[in-house]
mmCIF file with all atom_site columns, C-alpha atoms in Angstrom:
data_model
loop_
_atom_site.group_PDB
_atom_site.id
_atom_site.type_symbol
_atom_site.label_atom_id
_atom_site.label_alt_id
_atom_site.label_comp_id
_atom_site.label_asym_id
_atom_site.label_entity_id
_atom_site.label_seq_id
_atom_site.pdbx_PDB_ins_code
_atom_site.Cartn_x
_atom_site.Cartn_y
_atom_site.Cartn_z
_atom_site.occupancy
_atom_site.B_iso_or_equiv
_atom_site.pdbx_formal_charge
_atom_site.auth_seq_id
_atom_site.auth_comp_id
_atom_site.auth_asym_id
_atom_site.auth_atom_id
_atom_site.pdbx_PDB_model_num
ATOM 1  C CA . MET A 1 1  ? 99.869  124.804 105.588 1.00 0.00 ? 197 MET A CA 1
ATOM 2  C CA . ALA A 1 2  ? 102.814 122.626 104.696 1.00 0.00 ? 198 ALA A CA 1
ATOM 3  C CA . ARG A 1 3  ? 102.212 119.379 102.854 1.00 0.00 ? 199 ARG A CA 1
ATOM 4  C CA . PRO A 1 4  ? 103.465 116.249 104.609 1.00 0.00 ? 200 PRO A CA 1
ATOM 5  C CA . ARG A 1 5  ? 106.496 114.609 103.058 1.00 0.00 ? 201 ARG A CA 1
ATOM 6  C CA . HIS A 1 6  ? 106.085 111.104 101.717 1.00 0.00 ? 202 HIS A CA 1
ATOM 7  C CA . HIS A 1 7  ? 109.018 108.772 101.782 1.00 0.00 ? 203 HIS A CA 1
ATOM 8  C CA . GLY A 1 8  ? 108.853 105.499 99.925  1.00 0.00 ? 204 GLY A CA 1
ATOM 9  C CA . LEU A 1 9  ? 105.765 104.616 97.933  1.00 0.00 ? 205 LEU A CA 1
ATOM 10 C CA . PRO A 1 10 ? 103.116 107.338 97.780  1.00 0.00 ? 206 PRO A CA 1
ATOM 11 C CA . GLY A 1 11 ? 99.760  106.458 99.292  1.00 0.00 ? 207 GLY A CA 1
ATOM 12 C CA . THR A 1 12 ? 100.963 103.742 101.647 1.00 0.00 ? 208 THR A CA 1
ATOM 13 C CA . SER A 1 13 ? 101.557 104.159 105.339 1.00 0.00 ? 209 SER A CA 1
ATOM 14 C CA . PRO A 1 14 ? 105.079 103.727 106.695 1.00 0.00 ? 210 PRO A CA 1
ATOM 15 C CA . LEU A 1 15 ? 103.836 100.904 108.937 1.00 0.00 ? 211 LEU A CA 1
ATOM 16 C CA . LEU A 1 16 ? 102.458 98.965  105.965 1.00 0.00 ? 212 LEU A CA 1
ATOM 17 C CA . GLN A 1 17 ? 105.705 99.494  104.068 1.00 0.00 ? 213 GLN A CA 1
ATOM 18 C CA . ALA A 1 18 ? 107.796 98.335  107.020 1.00 0.00 ? 214 ALA A CA 1
ATOM 19 C CA . LEU A 1 19 ? 105.669 95.219  107.584 1.00 0.00 ? 215 LEU A CA 1
ATOM 20 C CA . ALA A 1 20 ? 105.602 94.248  103.918 1.00 0.00 ? 216 ALA A CA 1
ATOM 21 C CA . VAL A 1 21 ? 109.270 94.802  103.167 1.00 0.00 ? 217 VAL A CA 1
ATOM 22 C CA . GLY A 1 22 ? 110.406 93.494  106.560 1.00 0.00 ? 218 GLY A CA 1
ATOM 23 C CA . GLY A 1 23 ? 108.351 90.342  106.104 1.00 0.00 ? 219 GLY A CA 1
ATOM 24 C CA . ALA A 1 24 ? 109.889 89.783  102.686 1.00 0.00 ? 220 ALA A CA 1
ATOM 25 C CA . LEU A 1 25 ? 113.386 90.310  104.075 1.00 0.00 ? 221 LEU A CA 1
ATOM 26 C CA . VAL A 1 26 ? 112.732 87.661  106.724 1.00 0.00 ? 222 VAL A CA 1
ATOM 27 C CA . LEU A 1 27 ? 110.848 85.133  104.586 1.00 0.00 ? 223 LEU A CA 1
ATOM 28 C CA . VAL A 1 28 ? 113.124 84.859  101.546 1.00 0.00 ? 224 VAL A CA 1
ATOM 29 C CA . PRO A 1 29 ? 116.364 84.152  103.485 1.00 0.00 ? 225 PRO A CA 1
ATOM 30 C CA . LEU A 1 30 ? 114.496 81.535  105.547 1.00 0.00 ? 226 LEU A CA 1
ATOM 31 C CA . THR A 1 31 ? 113.978 79.506  102.391 1.00 0.00 ? 227 THR A CA 1
ATOM 32 C CA . PHE A 1 32 ? 117.733 78.944  102.237 1.00 0.00 ? 228 PHE A CA 1
ATOM 33 C CA . LEU A 1 33 ? 117.484 76.911  105.461 1.00 0.00 ? 229 LEU A CA 1
ATOM 34 C CA . PHE A 1 34 ? 115.573 74.171  103.641 1.00 0.00 ? 230 PHE A CA 1
ATOM 35 C CA . GLY A 1 35 ? 118.458 72.069  102.432 1.00 0.00 ? 231 GLY A CA 1
ATOM 36 C CA . MET A 1 36 ? 117.826 70.450  99.090  1.00 0.00 ? 232 MET A CA 1
ATOM 37 C CA . ARG A 1 37 ? 120.026 67.784  97.562  1.00 0.00 ? 233 ARG A CA 1
ATOM 38 C CA . LYS A 1 38 ? 120.078 69.413  94.148  1.00 0.00 ? 234 LYS A CA 1
ATOM 39 C CA . LEU A 1 39 ? 121.102 73.028  93.712  1.00 0.00 ? 235 LEU A CA 1
ATOM 40 C CA . ARG A 1 40 ? 118.632 73.590  90.859  1.00 0.00 ? 236 ARG A CA 1
ATOM 41 C CA . VAL A 1 41 ? 115.705 72.565  93.073  1.00 0.00 ? 237 VAL A CA 1
ATOM 42 C CA . GLN A 1 42 ? 116.937 74.904  95.823  1.00 0.00 ? 238 GLN A CA 1
ATOM 43 C CA . ILE A 1 43 ? 117.245 77.807  93.378  1.00 0.00 ? 239 ILE A CA 1
ATOM 44 C CA . LEU A 1 44 ? 113.792 77.102  91.935  1.00 0.00 ? 240 LEU A CA 1
ATOM 45 C CA . PHE A 1 45 ? 112.306 76.960  95.439  1.00 0.00 ? 241 PHE A CA 1
ATOM 46 C CA . VAL A 1 46 ? 113.878 80.244  96.536  1.00 0.00 ? 242 VAL A CA 1
ATOM 47 C CA . ALA A 1 47 ? 112.977 81.953  93.250  1.00 0.00 ? 243 ALA A CA 1
ATOM 48 C CA . SER A 1 48 ? 109.357 80.826  93.454  1.00 0.00 ? 244 SER A CA 1
ATOM 49 C CA . VAL A 1 49 ? 108.999 82.076  97.036  1.00 0.00 ? 245 VAL A CA 1
ATOM 50 C CA . ALA A 1 50 ? 110.678 85.369  96.102  1.00 0.00 ? 246 ALA A CA 1
ATOM 51 C CA . GLY A 1 51 ? 108.358 85.747  93.096  1.00 0.00 ? 247 GLY A CA 1
ATOM 52 C CA . LEU A 1 52 ? 105.293 85.020  95.206  1.00 0.00 ? 248 LEU A CA 1
ATOM 53 C CA . VAL A 1 53 ? 106.369 87.552  97.822  1.00 0.00 ? 249 VAL A CA 1
ATOM 54 C CA . GLY A 1 54 ? 107.125 90.119  95.118  1.00 0.00 ? 250 GLY A CA 1
ATOM 55 C CA . PHE A 1 55 ? 103.732 89.756  93.454  1.00 0.00 ? 251 PHE A CA 1
ATOM 56 C CA . SER A 1 56 ? 102.019 89.860  96.851  1.00 0.00 ? 252 SER A CA 1
ATOM 57 C CA . LEU A 1 57 ? 103.824 93.101  97.716  1.00 0.00 ? 253 LEU A CA 1
ATOM 58 C CA . LEU A 1 58 ? 102.835 94.545  94.359  1.00 0.00 ? 254 LEU A CA 1
ATOM 59 C CA . LEU A 1 59 ? 99.183  93.714  95.024  1.00 0.00 ? 255 LEU A CA 1
ATOM 60 C CA . VAL A 1 60 ? 99.330  95.209  98.519  1.00 0.00 ? 256 VAL A CA 1
ATOM 61 C CA . PHE A 1 61 ? 100.775 98.479  97.258  1.00 0.00 ? 257 PHE A CA 1
ATOM 62 C CA . VAL A 1 62 ? 98.523  98.726  94.190  1.00 0.00 ? 258 VAL A CA 1
ATOM 63 C CA . LEU A 1 63 ? 95.294  97.793  95.972  1.00 0.00 ? 259 LEU A CA 1
ATOM 64 C CA . ASP A 1 64 ? 96.011  99.730  99.178  1.00 0.00 ? 260 ASP A CA 1
ATOM 65 C CA . ARG A 1 65 ? 93.895  102.698 98.082  1.00 0.00 ? 261 ARG A CA 1
ATOM 66 C CA . PRO A 1 66 ? 91.272  101.517 95.590  1.00 0.00 ? 262 PRO A CA 1
ATOM 67 C CA . LEU A 1 67 ? 89.561  104.922 95.270  1.00 0.00 ? 263 LEU A CA 1
ATOM 68 C CA . SER A 1 68 ? 92.649  106.763 93.985  1.00 0.00 ? 264 SER A CA 1
ATOM 69 C CA . GLY A 1 69 ? 95.093  106.413 91.125  1.00 0.00 ? 265 GLY A CA 1
ATOM 70 C CA . ASP A 1 70 ? 94.870  105.498 87.461  1.00 0.00 ? 266 ASP A CA 1
ATOM 71 C CA . LEU A 1 71 ? 93.054  102.203 88.023  1.00 0.00 ? 267 LEU A CA 1
ATOM 72 C CA . SER A 1 72 ? 90.559  103.466 90.574  1.00 0.00 ? 268 SER A CA 1
ATOM 73 C CA . VAL A 1 73 ? 87.066  102.433 91.525  1.00 0.00 ? 269 VAL A CA 1
ATOM 74 C CA . SER A 1 74 ? 84.469  105.191 91.378  1.00 0.00 ? 270 SER A CA 1
ATOM 75 C CA . PRO A 1 75 ? 83.107  106.276 94.774  1.00 0.00 ? 271 PRO A CA 1
ATOM 76 C CA . ALA A 1 76 ? 79.729  107.143 93.188  1.00 0.00 ? 272 ALA A CA 1
ATOM 77 C CA . PRO A 1 77 ? 77.861  104.036 94.510  1.00 0.00 ? 273 PRO A CA 1
ATOM 78 C CA . TYR A 1 78 ? 78.879  104.988 98.051  1.00 0.00 ? 274 TYR A CA 1
ATOM 79 C CA . ARG A 1 79 ? 77.278  108.416 97.672  1.00 0.00 ? 275 ARG A CA 1
ATOM 80 C CA . GLU A 1 80 ? 73.881  107.022 96.660  1.00 0.00 ? 276 GLU A CA 1
ATOM 81 C CA . GLY A 1 81 ? 71.295  104.737 98.186  1.00 0.00 ? 277 GLY A CA 1
ATOM 82 C CA . ALA A 1 82 ? 71.606  103.153 101.614 1.00 0.00 ? 278 ALA A CA 1
ATOM 83 C CA . LEU A 1 83 ? 75.318  103.977 101.905 1.00 0.00 ? 279 LEU A CA 1
ATOM 84 C CA . ALA A 1 84 ? 74.765  107.735 101.438 1.00 0.00 ? 280 ALA A CA 1
ATOM 85 C CA . GLN A 1 85 ? 74.311  108.242 105.181 1.00 0.00 ? 281 GLN A CA 1
ATOM 86 C CA . PHE A 1 86 ? 77.852  106.997 105.786 1.00 0.00 ? 282 PHE A CA 1
ATOM 87 C CA . TRP A 1 87 ? 79.490  109.035 103.002 1.00 0.00 ? 283 TRP A CA 1
ATOM 88 C CA . GLN A 1 88 ? 81.851  111.754 104.150 1.00 0.00 ? 284 GLN A CA 1
ATOM 89 C CA . PRO A 1 89 ? 84.222  113.101 101.512 1.00 0.00 ? 285 PRO A CA 1
ATOM 90 C CA . MET A 1 90 ? 87.914  112.986 102.384 1.00 0.00 ? 286 MET A CA 1
ATOM 91 C CA . ARG A 1 91 ? 89.576  116.309 103.054 1.00 0.00 ? 287 ARG A CA 1
ATOM 92 C CA . ARG A 1 92 ? 93.114  116.877 101.872 1.00 0.00 ? 288 ARG A CA 1
#
């Protein structure tokens, strides 16, 4: 069986990638519409919004799949106790 090809960031769906990047591409240019009297204030405003969007995108992509990767959460608590009835291992 052939493995599916992943384009972009591994582990994230194409829809999530499109929404996150598309939202950033719409939001950051909109900040230029807020006319400020001083150029430094305008640059600081745009840079702070761009930084916030960038860190938010980073969190979305890093925390998208918490049970996989280097900084993962162990699925062991889900296999035991009251949650054991809902546990079905993922097939790849």
